[in-house]
Coordinates of C-alpha atoms in Angstrom, one line a residue:
M143 CA 0.0 0.0 0.0
E144 CA 2.7 2.5 1.0
K145 CA 4.6 2.1 -2.4
F146 CA 1.4 2.3 -4.2
L147 CA 0.6 5.7 -2.6
R148 CA 3.9 7.0 -3.1
N149 CA 3.9 6.4 -6.8
W150 CA 0.3 8.1 -7.0
R151 CA 1.9 11.0 -5.0
Q152 CA 5.0 11.3 -7.3
D153 CA 2.7 11.2 -10.4
A154 CA 0.6 14.0 -9.1
L155 CA 3.7 16.0 -8.4
N156 CA 5.0 15.6 -11.9
K157 CA 1.8 16.7 -13.4
H158 CA 2.0 19.6 -10.8
Q159 CA -1.5 18.5 -9.6
Y160 CA -0.5 19.6 -5.9
E161 CA -4.0 19.2 -4.4
S162 CA -3.8 15.5 -5.3
A163 CA -0.4 15.1 -3.9
I164 CA -1.6 16.8 -0.7
F165 CA -4.6 14.6 -0.5
I166 CA -2.5 11.4 -1.1
G167 CA 0.4 12.5 0.8
D168 CA -1.6 13.3 4.1
K169 CA -3.1 9.7 3.9
L170 CA 0.5 8.2 3.2
L171 CA 1.8 10.0 6.5
A172 CA -0.9 8.6 8.5
L173 CA -0.1 5.2 7.4
T174 CA 3.6 5.4 7.7
S175 CA 4.5 8.2 10.2
D176 CA 7.7 8.4 8.5
D177 CA 9.9 11.6 8.6
N178 CA 10.7 11.5 4.8
D179 CA 6.8 11.2 4.1
A180 CA 6.2 14.2 6.5
F181 CA 9.0 16.1 4.7
W182 CA 7.5 15.4 1.0
L183 CA 4.1 16.5 2.1
A184 CA 5.5 20.0 3.3
Q185 CA 7.4 20.0 0.2
V186 CA 4.1 20.2 -1.7
H187 CA 2.8 22.8 0.5
F188 CA 6.2 24.9 -0.2
S189 CA 5.6 24.1 -3.9
T190 CA 2.2 25.8 -3.7
G191 CA 3.5 29.0 -1.9
N192 CA 1.8 28.1 1.3
Y193 CA 5.1 28.7 3.3
T194 CA 3.2 29.4 6.6
R195 CA 1.3 26.0 6.3
A196 CA 4.5 24.2 5.6
L197 CA 6.0 25.5 8.5
S198 CA 3.4 24.8 10.8
F199 CA 3.2 21.4 9.6
L200 CA 6.9 20.8 10.1
S201 CA 6.8 22.3 13.5
R202 CA 4.5 19.2 14.8
G203 CA 6.4 16.9 17.0
E204 CA 10.3 16.6 16.8
L205 CA 10.6 16.8 12.8
I206 CA 12.8 20.1 13.0
P207 CA 15.6 19.2 15.5
N208 CA 15.8 15.5 14.7
N209 CA 15.7 15.7 10.7
S210 CA 18.0 17.7 8.5
S211 CA 15.9 17.7 5.7
C212 CA 12.9 18.9 7.6
R213 CA 15.3 21.7 9.5
Y214 CA 16.5 22.8 6.1
L215 CA 12.8 23.1 4.8
A216 CA 11.4 24.9 7.8
A217 CA 14.4 27.5 7.5
H218 CA 13.7 28.1 3.8
C219 CA 9.9 28.8 4.7
C220 CA 11.1 31.4 7.0
I221 CA 13.4 33.1 4.4
K222 CA 10.7 32.8 1.9
Q223 CA 8.5 35.0 4.6
G224 CA 11.4 37.6 5.3
K225 CA 11.9 36.2 8.7
F226 CA 15.6 35.9 8.5
D227 CA 16.5 35.9 12.3
E228 CA 13.9 33.1 12.8
A229 CA 15.5 31.2 9.9
L230 CA 19.0 31.6 11.7
A231 CA 17.6 30.2 15.1
I232 CA 16.4 27.2 13.2
L233 CA 19.8 26.8 11.5
G234 CA 22.0 27.6 14.0
D235 CA 24.9 30.2 13.5
K236 CA 27.8 27.8 13.0
N237 CA 28.9 25.8 10.0
P238 CA 29.8 22.2 10.3
V239 CA 33.3 22.7 9.2
H240 CA 34.1 19.1 10.3
L241 CA 32.5 17.8 7.3
I242 CA 34.6 19.7 5.0
S243 CA 36.8 17.4 2.8
P244 CA 40.3 18.6 1.3
P245 CA 41.2 18.1 -2.1
G246 CA 42.0 14.3 -3.0
A247 CA 40.7 13.1 0.4
P248 CA 39.3 10.0 -0.7
M249 CA 42.8 9.0 -2.0
D250 CA 44.8 10.4 0.8
P251 CA 45.8 8.7 4.0
P252 CA 43.7 9.6 6.9
A253 CA 43.4 13.3 7.6
K254 CA 44.6 14.9 10.5
L255 CA 42.7 14.4 13.8
R256 CA 40.4 17.4 15.2
H257 CA 38.8 18.1 18.2
V258 CA 34.9 17.8 17.6
S259 CA 32.1 17.5 20.0
V260 CA 31.0 14.0 20.4
S261 CA 27.4 15.3 20.5
R262 CA 27.7 16.8 17.2
L263 CA 28.4 13.5 15.7
T264 CA 25.9 11.3 17.9
G265 CA 23.0 13.8 18.3
R266 CA 23.1 13.0 21.8
T267 CA 24.1 15.6 24.7
Q268 CA 26.7 14.4 27.0
K269 CA 26.3 14.7 30.8
N270 CA 29.8 15.8 31.4
G271 CA 29.2 19.0 28.9
S272 CA 32.2 19.7 26.9
K273 CA 33.6 16.2 26.2
T274 CA 35.5 16.0 22.9
D275 CA 37.2 13.3 21.1
R276 CA 39.8 13.4 18.6
V277 CA 38.2 11.9 15.3
P278 CA 39.6 12.1 11.8
T279 CA 37.9 14.4 9.3
S280 CA 37.5 11.8 6.7
E281 CA 36.1 9.4 9.2
E282 CA 33.5 12.1 10.3
R283 CA 32.4 12.2 6.9
E284 CA 32.0 8.3 6.7
N285 CA 29.8 8.7 9.7
E286 CA 27.4 10.9 8.3
D287 CA 25.0 9.8 5.6
I288 CA 25.6 11.1 2.0
K289 CA 22.0 12.9 2.1
N290 CA 22.6 14.6 5.4
I291 CA 25.8 15.9 4.2
R292 CA 24.3 17.6 1.3
F293 CA 21.4 19.1 3.6
E294 CA 24.2 20.2 5.8
A295 CA 25.7 22.0 2.8
A296 CA 22.4 23.3 1.7
M297 CA 21.7 24.6 5.5
C298 CA 25.2 26.6 5.2
Y299 CA 23.8 28.1 1.9
L300 CA 20.6 29.4 3.7
R301 CA 22.9 30.8 6.4
G302 CA 24.6 32.7 3.8
V303 CA 21.2 34.0 2.4
C304 CA 20.0 35.3 5.6
Y305 CA 23.4 37.1 6.3
A306 CA 23.4 38.6 2.9
K307 CA 19.9 39.8 3.6
Q308 CA 21.4 41.4 6.6
N309 CA 24.1 43.1 5.0
S310 CA 26.5 41.0 6.8
F311 CA 28.5 39.9 3.4
D312 CA 31.9 38.9 5.1
R313 CA 29.9 36.2 6.9
A314 CA 27.6 35.2 3.9
K315 CA 30.7 34.8 2.0
E316 CA 32.0 32.4 4.7
C317 CA 28.9 30.4 4.8
Y318 CA 28.7 29.9 0.8
K319 CA 32.4 28.9 0.8
D320 CA 31.7 26.3 3.5
A321 CA 28.7 25.1 1.7
V322 CA 30.8 24.3 -1.5
R323 CA 33.6 22.9 0.5
I324 CA 31.1 20.2 2.2
D325 CA 29.3 19.5 -1.1
V326 CA 31.1 20.4 -4.0
Q327 CA 27.6 19.9 -6.0
C328 CA 26.1 22.8 -4.1
F329 CA 25.9 24.9 -7.0
E330 CA 23.5 27.4 -5.5
A331 CA 26.2 28.5 -3.2
F332 CA 29.0 28.6 -5.8
D333 CA 26.6 30.8 -8.0
Q334 CA 26.1 33.3 -5.3
L335 CA 30.0 34.0 -4.7
M336 CA 30.3 34.1 -8.3
K337 CA 27.3 36.5 -9.3
N338 CA 27.8 38.8 -6.5
S339 CA 31.6 38.9 -7.0
L340 CA 32.3 38.3 -3.3
M341 CA 35.7 37.4 -4.0
S342 CA 38.6 38.8 -6.0
P343 CA 39.5 37.0 -9.5
E344 CA 42.7 35.5 -7.6
E345 CA 40.7 34.5 -4.6
E346 CA 38.3 32.8 -6.9
W347 CA 40.8 30.5 -8.6
K348 CA 42.5 29.6 -5.4
F349 CA 39.2 28.6 -4.0
L350 CA 38.3 26.4 -7.0
E351 CA 41.8 24.5 -6.4
S352 CA 40.7 24.0 -2.9
L353 CA 37.6 22.0 -3.6
N354 CA 37.3 18.4 -3.5
F355 CA 35.9 17.4 -6.8
D356 CA 37.0 13.8 -6.0
S357 CA 34.2 13.5 -3.6
V358 CA 31.7 13.4 -6.6
E359 CA 30.6 9.6 -7.1
V360 CA 28.7 8.2 -9.9
D361 CA 26.9 4.6 -8.8
G362 CA 30.5 3.4 -7.2
N363 CA 32.1 3.5 -10.7
A364 CA 35.6 5.0 -10.5
N365 CA 36.1 5.9 -13.9
A366 CA 32.7 7.4 -14.3
S367 CA 33.2 9.4 -11.1
Q368 CA 36.5 10.7 -12.2
E369 CA 35.3 12.0 -15.4
A370 CA 32.2 13.5 -13.5
A371 CA 34.7 15.3 -11.2
Q372 CA 36.6 16.8 -14.1
F373 CA 33.2 17.7 -15.9
T374 CA 32.2 19.5 -12.7
K375 CA 35.3 21.3 -12.4
M376 CA 35.3 22.6 -16.0
L377 CA 31.8 23.6 -15.5
Y378 CA 32.9 25.9 -12.5
T379 CA 35.9 27.2 -14.2
T380 CA 33.7 28.7 -16.8
R381 CA 32.0 30.6 -14.0
L382 CA 35.3 32.3 -12.8
S383 CA 36.4 36.1 -13.4
K384 CA 37.9 36.3 -16.7
Y385 CA 40.6 38.8 -15.7
H386 CA 42.5 35.9 -14.3
N387 CA 44.0 32.7 -16.2
P388 CA 42.2 33.1 -19.7
A389 CA 44.1 30.3 -21.0
E390 CA 42.7 27.7 -18.5
F391 CA 39.2 29.3 -19.2
T392 CA 39.6 28.6 -22.9
T393 CA 40.9 25.2 -22.3
A394 CA 37.8 24.4 -20.1
T395 CA 35.2 25.9 -22.5
E396 CA 36.8 24.3 -25.8
T397 CA 36.8 20.6 -24.0
L398 CA 33.0 21.1 -23.0
S399 CA 32.2 22.4 -26.6
T400 CA 34.1 19.6 -28.3
H401 CA 33.7 16.4 -26.1
Y402 CA 30.5 17.0 -24.3
N403 CA 28.7 18.7 -27.3
L404 CA 28.0 21.8 -25.2
S405 CA 29.2 24.5 -28.0
S406 CA 25.7 25.8 -28.2
N407 CA 24.7 25.5 -24.8
P408 CA 23.5 29.1 -23.3
D409 CA 25.9 28.9 -20.2
I410 CA 28.9 28.2 -22.2
L411 CA 28.2 30.8 -24.9
L412 CA 27.5 33.4 -22.1
A413 CA 30.9 32.5 -20.6
K414 CA 32.6 33.1 -24.0
A415 CA 30.6 36.3 -24.4
D416 CA 31.6 37.3 -21.0
L417 CA 35.5 37.0 -21.9
L418 CA 35.0 38.7 -25.3
F419 CA 33.4 41.8 -23.3
T420 CA 36.5 41.7 -20.9
Q421 CA 38.6 42.1 -24.0
C422 CA 36.4 44.8 -25.4
R423 CA 35.7 43.1 -28.4
F424 CA 31.9 44.0 -28.0
Q425 CA 30.7 42.9 -31.6
S426 CA 31.7 39.3 -31.3
A427 CA 30.4 39.3 -27.7
L428 CA 26.9 40.7 -29.0
Q429 CA 26.7 37.9 -31.6
L430 CA 27.0 35.3 -28.9
T431 CA 24.6 37.0 -26.5
S432 CA 22.2 37.4 -29.6
S433 CA 22.6 33.5 -30.2
I434 CA 21.6 33.0 -26.6
I435 CA 18.6 35.3 -26.9
Q436 CA 17.5 33.4 -30.0
I437 CA 17.5 29.8 -28.0
D438 CA 16.2 31.3 -24.9
R439 CA 14.5 34.6 -25.3
Y440 CA 14.2 35.4 -21.6
N441 CA 17.7 34.2 -20.4
F442 CA 18.0 36.9 -17.7
S443 CA 21.5 35.9 -16.8
A444 CA 22.5 37.0 -20.5
M445 CA 20.7 40.1 -20.3
P446 CA 23.2 42.4 -18.6
I447 CA 26.2 41.6 -21.0
H448 CA 23.9 41.7 -23.9
L449 CA 22.7 45.2 -23.0
A450 CA 26.0 46.6 -22.4
C451 CA 27.1 45.4 -25.6
L452 CA 24.2 47.1 -27.4
H453 CA 25.0 50.2 -25.4
E454 CA 28.6 50.3 -26.4
L455 CA 27.8 49.7 -30.1
G456 CA 25.2 52.4 -30.2
E457 CA 22.3 50.1 -31.0
T458 CA 19.3 52.2 -29.6
N459 CA 16.7 50.6 -32.0
A460 CA 17.7 47.4 -30.6
L461 CA 17.6 48.6 -27.1
F462 CA 14.2 50.1 -27.3
L463 CA 12.4 47.1 -28.8
L464 CA 14.1 44.6 -26.2
A465 CA 13.2 46.9 -23.2
H466 CA 9.5 47.2 -24.1
E467 CA 9.5 43.6 -24.8
L468 CA 11.0 42.6 -21.5
V469 CA 8.8 44.9 -19.3
D470 CA 5.6 43.8 -21.2
A471 CA 6.3 40.2 -20.4
H472 CA 8.2 40.3 -17.3
P473 CA 7.5 43.5 -15.4
E474 CA 8.7 41.5 -12.0
E475 CA 12.2 41.2 -13.3
P476 CA 14.8 43.7 -12.4
C477 CA 16.6 43.0 -15.6
A478 CA 13.7 44.5 -17.6
W479 CA 14.0 47.8 -15.9
L480 CA 17.7 47.9 -16.3
A481 CA 17.1 47.5 -20.1
I482 CA 15.1 50.7 -20.0
G483 CA 17.8 52.6 -18.1
V484 CA 20.5 51.5 -20.7
Y485 CA 18.3 52.6 -23.3
Y486 CA 17.8 56.2 -21.9
L487 CA 21.5 56.4 -21.0
S488 CA 22.5 55.4 -24.6
I489 CA 20.2 58.3 -25.7
S490 CA 21.6 60.8 -23.2
R491 CA 18.4 61.3 -21.4
I492 CA 20.0 61.0 -17.9
A493 CA 17.5 61.6 -15.6
E494 CA 15.0 58.9 -17.1
A495 CA 18.0 56.5 -17.0
R496 CA 18.8 57.1 -13.3
R497 CA 15.1 56.7 -12.5
Y498 CA 14.9 53.1 -14.0
F499 CA 18.3 52.0 -12.7
S500 CA 16.9 53.0 -9.3
K501 CA 13.9 51.0 -9.8
A502 CA 15.8 47.8 -10.6
S503 CA 18.0 48.3 -7.6
M504 CA 15.2 48.6 -5.4
M505 CA 13.5 45.4 -6.8
D506 CA 16.9 43.8 -6.1
P507 CA 19.3 45.5 -3.8
H508 CA 22.0 43.0 -4.9
F509 CA 21.7 43.6 -8.6
G510 CA 25.2 44.8 -9.3
P511 CA 24.5 46.2 -12.9
A512 CA 21.6 48.3 -11.7
W513 CA 24.0 50.0 -9.0
I514 CA 26.9 50.7 -11.4
G515 CA 24.3 52.0 -14.1
F516 CA 22.7 54.4 -11.4
A517 CA 26.4 55.8 -10.3
H518 CA 27.2 56.0 -14.1
T519 CA 24.3 58.6 -14.6
F520 CA 25.8 61.0 -12.0
A521 CA 29.2 60.6 -13.4
A522 CA 27.8 61.7 -17.0
E523 CA 26.4 64.6 -15.5
G524 CA 29.6 65.8 -13.8
E525 CA 27.7 65.2 -10.4
H526 CA 31.1 63.9 -8.9
D527 CA 30.1 63.7 -5.2
Q528 CA 26.9 62.0 -5.8
A529 CA 28.5 59.4 -8.0
I530 CA 31.1 58.5 -5.4
S531 CA 28.3 58.0 -3.0
A532 CA 26.7 55.5 -5.5
Y533 CA 30.1 53.9 -6.3
S534 CA 30.8 53.7 -2.6
T535 CA 27.6 51.7 -2.2
A536 CA 28.4 49.3 -5.1
A537 CA 31.8 48.7 -3.4
R538 CA 30.1 47.8 -0.1
L539 CA 27.8 45.5 -1.9
F540 CA 30.1 43.6 -4.1
Q541 CA 33.4 43.5 -2.2
G542 CA 35.2 41.2 -4.8
T543 CA 35.1 42.9 -7.8
H544 CA 37.6 45.8 -8.3
L545 CA 35.2 48.0 -10.6
P546 CA 33.6 50.1 -7.9
Q547 CA 36.9 51.1 -6.6
L548 CA 38.2 51.8 -10.2
F549 CA 35.3 54.2 -10.7
L550 CA 36.0 55.8 -7.6
G551 CA 39.5 56.6 -8.4
M552 CA 38.3 57.9 -11.9
Q553 CA 36.0 60.3 -10.2
N554 CA 38.7 61.5 -7.7
L555 CA 41.1 62.0 -10.6
Q556 CA 38.6 64.5 -12.4
L557 CA 38.3 66.2 -9.0
N558 CA 41.9 66.3 -9.0
N559 CA 42.0 64.7 -5.8
L560 CA 45.2 62.8 -6.6
Q561 CA 46.0 61.2 -3.3
L562 CA 42.6 59.9 -2.7
A563 CA 42.5 58.5 -6.3
Q564 CA 45.6 56.7 -5.7
E565 CA 44.3 55.1 -2.7
Y566 CA 41.2 54.0 -4.4
L567 CA 43.3 52.7 -7.5
N568 CA 45.7 50.9 -5.2
A569 CA 42.8 49.0 -3.5
A570 CA 41.4 48.0 -7.0
H571 CA 45.0 47.0 -7.9
K572 CA 45.1 44.6 -4.9
R573 CA 41.7 42.9 -6.1
C574 CA 42.7 42.9 -9.7
K575 CA 46.1 43.1 -11.2
S576 CA 45.0 42.1 -14.7
D577 CA 42.9 44.9 -15.8
P578 CA 44.3 47.0 -18.4
L579 CA 41.9 49.9 -17.9
L580 CA 43.0 49.9 -14.2
L581 CA 46.7 50.3 -15.1
N582 CA 45.8 53.0 -17.6
E583 CA 44.1 54.9 -14.9
M584 CA 46.9 54.2 -12.3
G585 CA 49.3 55.7 -15.3
V586 CA 47.1 58.8 -15.8
A587 CA 47.3 59.4 -11.9
F588 CA 51.1 59.4 -12.0
Y589 CA 51.2 61.4 -15.1
H590 CA 49.2 64.3 -13.1
E591 CA 51.7 63.8 -10.2
D592 CA 54.6 64.4 -12.6
N593 CA 56.1 60.8 -11.9
L594 CA 56.6 60.3 -15.6
E595 CA 58.6 57.0 -15.2
E596 CA 55.9 55.2 -13.3
A597 CA 53.2 56.6 -15.8
I598 CA 55.2 55.3 -18.8
R599 CA 55.7 51.8 -16.9
Y600 CA 51.9 51.4 -16.0
F601 CA 50.7 52.5 -19.8
N602 CA 53.2 49.8 -21.4
E603 CA 51.9 47.2 -18.7
A604 CA 48.4 48.0 -19.6
L605 CA 49.2 47.5 -23.5
R606 CA 50.9 44.3 -22.7
L607 CA 47.9 42.9 -20.6
A608 CA 45.6 44.0 -23.5
D609 CA 47.6 42.1 -25.9
E610 CA 47.6 39.0 -23.7
L611 CA 43.9 39.3 -23.3
Q612 CA 43.8 39.4 -27.2
S613 CA 41.6 42.6 -26.8
D614 CA 40.8 44.7 -29.7
T615 CA 43.7 47.1 -30.5
R616 CA 41.3 50.0 -31.2
A617 CA 39.9 50.0 -27.7
W618 CA 43.3 50.7 -26.3
L619 CA 44.5 53.8 -28.6
P620 CA 43.9 56.2 -25.8
T621 CA 46.2 54.3 -23.7
R622 CA 48.8 54.5 -26.2
T623 CA 48.1 58.1 -26.8
N624 CA 48.5 58.6 -22.9
L625 CA 51.8 56.7 -23.5
G626 CA 53.0 59.2 -26.3
H627 CA 52.2 62.3 -24.3
A628 CA 54.3 60.5 -21.1
Y629 CA 57.1 60.0 -23.4
R630 CA 56.8 63.7 -24.9
R631 CA 57.1 65.1 -21.2
A632 CA 59.8 62.9 -20.4
G633 CA 61.9 64.4 -23.4
R634 CA 61.8 60.8 -25.4
L635 CA 60.5 62.4 -28.5
E636 CA 61.5 59.7 -30.9
D637 CA 59.2 57.2 -28.8
A638 CA 56.4 59.7 -28.4
L639 CA 56.4 60.3 -32.2
E640 CA 56.3 56.5 -32.7
E641 CA 53.3 56.1 -30.5
F642 CA 51.4 58.8 -32.0
E643 CA 52.1 57.5 -35.5
V644 CA 50.6 53.9 -34.5
V645 CA 47.8 55.6 -33.2
L646 CA 47.1 57.4 -36.5
R647 CA 47.8 54.6 -38.6
A648 CA 45.0 52.6 -36.6
G649 CA 42.4 55.0 -38.0
N650 CA 42.1 57.2 -35.1
K651 CA 42.0 60.6 -37.0
D652 CA 41.5 62.6 -33.8
A653 CA 42.5 66.3 -33.9
G654 CA 44.3 65.9 -30.5
V655 CA 46.4 63.4 -31.7
F656 CA 47.6 65.3 -34.7
T657 CA 48.2 68.0 -32.6
A658 CA 50.3 66.1 -30.3
K659 CA 52.3 64.7 -33.0
G660 CA 52.7 68.3 -34.5
M661 CA 54.0 69.5 -31.1
V662 CA 56.7 66.9 -30.9
L663 CA 57.8 67.6 -34.3
L664 CA 58.1 71.1 -33.5
E665 CA 60.1 70.2 -30.5
M666 CA 62.4 68.3 -32.7
G667 CA 63.1 71.1 -34.9
R668 CA 61.0 69.7 -37.7
S669 CA 59.1 72.7 -38.4
W670 CA 57.7 71.9 -41.8
D671 CA 56.8 68.3 -40.8
A672 CA 54.9 70.3 -37.6
V673 CA 53.3 72.5 -40.2
E674 CA 51.6 69.5 -42.1
A675 CA 50.7 67.6 -39.0
L676 CA 48.8 70.7 -37.5
H677 CA 47.1 71.5 -40.7
Q678 CA 45.6 67.9 -40.5
A679 CA 44.6 68.6 -37.2
L680 CA 42.6 71.9 -38.0
A681 CA 41.1 69.8 -41.0
V682 CA 39.4 67.6 -38.6
S683 CA 38.8 70.3 -35.8
P684 CA 39.1 73.9 -37.7
Q685 CA 38.2 75.8 -34.3
D686 CA 41.0 73.9 -32.3
P687 CA 42.6 76.8 -30.2
I688 CA 45.7 74.7 -29.6
A689 CA 46.2 73.5 -33.0
T690 CA 45.9 77.0 -34.3
D691 CA 48.4 78.6 -32.0
L692 CA 51.0 75.7 -32.7
L693 CA 50.4 76.2 -36.4
N694 CA 51.3 80.1 -36.1
R695 CA 54.3 79.1 -34.1
A696 CA 55.5 76.5 -36.4
L697 CA 55.0 78.7 -39.4
E698 CA 57.2 81.5 -37.9
Q699 CA 59.9 78.8 -36.8
N700 CA 60.0 77.5 -40.4
E701 CA 59.9 80.8 -41.8
T702 CA 62.9 82.0 -39.6
E703 CA 64.7 78.6 -40.3
S704 CA 64.4 79.0 -44.3
M705 CA 65.6 82.5 -43.8
G706 CA 68.5 81.5 -41.9
R707 CA 69.4 78.9 -44.3
N708 CA 69.2 81.3 -47.4
D709 CA 71.3 83.6 -45.4
L710 CA 74.1 81.2 -44.8
V711 CA 74.0 80.0 -48.5
G712 CA 74.2 83.5 -49.8
W713 CA 77.1 84.3 -47.6
A714 CA 79.0 81.3 -48.6
G715 CA 78.2 82.0 -52.1
A716 CA 79.7 85.6 -51.8
E717 CA 82.8 84.4 -50.2
T718 CA 83.5 81.9 -52.9
S719 CA 82.8 84.4 -55.6
M720 CA 85.0 87.1 -54.1
S721 CA 87.7 84.9 -53.5
G722 CA 87.6 83.4 -56.9
I723 CA 90.2 84.6 -59.3
V724 CA 88.0 84.7 -62.3
A725 CA 85.0 86.4 -60.8
S726 CA 84.1 89.9 -62.5
D727 CA 83.1 93.3 -61.1
D728 CA 79.6 93.0 -62.5
E729 CA 79.1 89.6 -60.8
V730 CA 80.1 91.0 -57.5
D731 CA 78.0 94.0 -57.6
E732 CA 75.0 91.7 -58.6
L733 CA 75.9 89.5 -55.3
E734 CA 75.9 92.5 -52.9
R735 CA 72.6 93.8 -54.4
K736 CA 70.9 90.4 -53.5
I737 CA 72.4 90.2 -50.2
S738 CA 71.2 93.7 -49.3
D739 CA 67.5 92.6 -50.5
Q740 CA 67.7 89.5 -48.3
L741 CA 68.5 91.6 -45.3
K742 CA 65.8 94.0 -45.6
Q743 CA 63.1 91.3 -46.2
I744 CA 64.3 89.5 -43.2
E745 CA 64.1 92.6 -41.1
R746 CA 60.7 93.0 -42.3
S747 CA 59.5 89.6 -41.4
K748 CA 60.7 90.2 -37.8
V749 CA 58.9 93.4 -37.5
T750 CA 55.8 91.7 -39.0
G751 CA 56.0 88.9 -36.4
R752 CA 56.3 91.1 -33.3
R753 CA 53.3 93.0 -34.6
G754 CA 51.2 90.0 -35.1
R755 CA 51.9 88.9 -31.3
R756 CA 51.1 92.1 -30.1
G757 CA 48.0 92.3 -31.9
R758 CA 46.9 89.0 -30.7
N759 CA 47.7 89.9 -27.2
R760 CA 45.8 93.2 -27.5
G761 CA 42.7 91.3 -28.7
G762 CA 42.4 90.1 -25.1
G763 CA 43.8 86.5 -25.6
L764 CA 46.3 85.1 -23.3
E765 CA 49.4 83.2 -24.6
M766 CA 48.2 79.4 -24.6
D767 CA 50.2 77.0 -22.8
V768 CA 50.7 74.3 -25.2
D769 CA 51.8 71.6 -22.7
M770 CA 48.6 69.5 -23.3
S771 CA 47.8 66.7 -20.7
V772 CA 46.9 63.2 -21.1
D773 CA 43.3 64.5 -20.7
G774 CA 42.7 66.2 -23.7
M775 CA 43.6 63.0 -25.8
T776 CA 41.1 60.9 -24.3
G777 CA 38.4 63.3 -24.0
G778 CA 38.4 63.4 -20.2
E779 CA 40.5 62.9 -17.4
S780 CA 40.1 59.1 -17.5
M781 CA 39.6 56.7 -20.2
M782 CA 36.4 55.0 -19.3
V783 CA 35.1 51.7 -20.5
D784 CA 31.6 50.2 -19.6
S785 CA 32.0 46.1 -18.5
D786 CA 30.3 45.1 -15.0
G787 CA 27.9 44.9 -16.4

């Protein structure tokens, strides 16, 4: 009879006929009084959203204290109702770290002994209070049923959820980490660590190596278990930060794509798109995210990167259509309102963008892209103080990512708070040492402090890392321009000229770069080449005041140099003629007349030049300082690229 009723209950659950499942489950529990049947009945109530009824059912008898699955479900009911303190009271505030298995534990000798509470292992309270035995860690796991171990890991995850809701992110991070260490298949906890950026890129890779994937078992088959362990590790590798070990990430994705036929799987495609976005290859990333959207129209995990790519490429029409479709279909999803905010940001309607970013962040206070977008709206309007406040909130919520610290450093650079900017940038550098944008900003900070050697070092390091990441070279032309300015101010004119020419050959026809090239040529004494470069600058931007002033100087210098050369040639010719035995009197007279005319012309040129300069000064204009900063070349104090998305 019991088997018949369990099959009937399971069939009703498979068909989502919850009333039938409740009706049959109640009769089954009355027959068996089994804890597992009680758990299943409460599960059905939980599935229907009757959290209070499920909790009251579990509170009968001794189900919660004596059964780990019932304790887990009761705590989950409290979390669904927003009762986080009650959930923690059910779960307890300590993780069962004695169940953590180190890497390779099944093949290692017995692990070292630990002091653990006997009552914790046996479930009985000792009369003498604090008695402890020394039990090997591996033996502790053997004494626990695998099902109980997994529920203990799941309860660690729920503790992390409670602490995160209470904004205790350090404790939440430790709970999530313990959950995955106890049960490497507890993906929910692993996903929270990655999605909320609770660890730095380097910490993420170290954590992955600390996990015991050998604990994965498949029906006692050693070969199948080993393959499953490697498969699980590769899947987890695709979720890690793309700023660290891109080669290992590529190996994992290629293996999953070829050996396991996952080349068109949305999660694998999203991981590849994330890497491409990190490399500033926005068009390629957009192609992958678009293919994901075609397979799964409402894949919300892919939406932030998809929206960011559309924003970077200026696809406002696609943003408009997608935002409307998302809001019509899923108004309860924060990502739908994020899409509207990105659209308004793309068309420079900053106030509307801020309103929708704010709405998305209120719907999910831990939605990182919404907080970064909200802060970007203040930065776009030059509201540096409010931008700093918003970025600071993002830095507190997402402690593992370096982006909020980076943006805080950029805002302080624009406010000329160089010391504070350096502190934020150094804090970001501790979290991530492999972001070219961060190294560029550190170079800009050193440039403004006149520490040119350090600026040159960081600009070169940024370009090297961008090359290692196989980034789009056009995305890092501003960094190369910055390097050229640092070389120029350091007196390394040949190196500076080479950098500016590389930028121009790459197709960046920017007036500022032409002007910088002209300035370097002028300093090198190549006045005519400087004139040509400055003419090209004015062809791009005819009203550029710096290029205009430099052109006047270059023309004056070129005129003076040409007159000086003619003067020297004339005197040399005169000396040769007058010393020559065959020179006639008529030839000497003609030569003297030419020299006299040249001297008069030179004198008139000098007077005209002085009058011209005085006339400009009388017109109210000040003599322009032509020492151009890095900012002029990048369109602002900092080169800013959107990625957090």
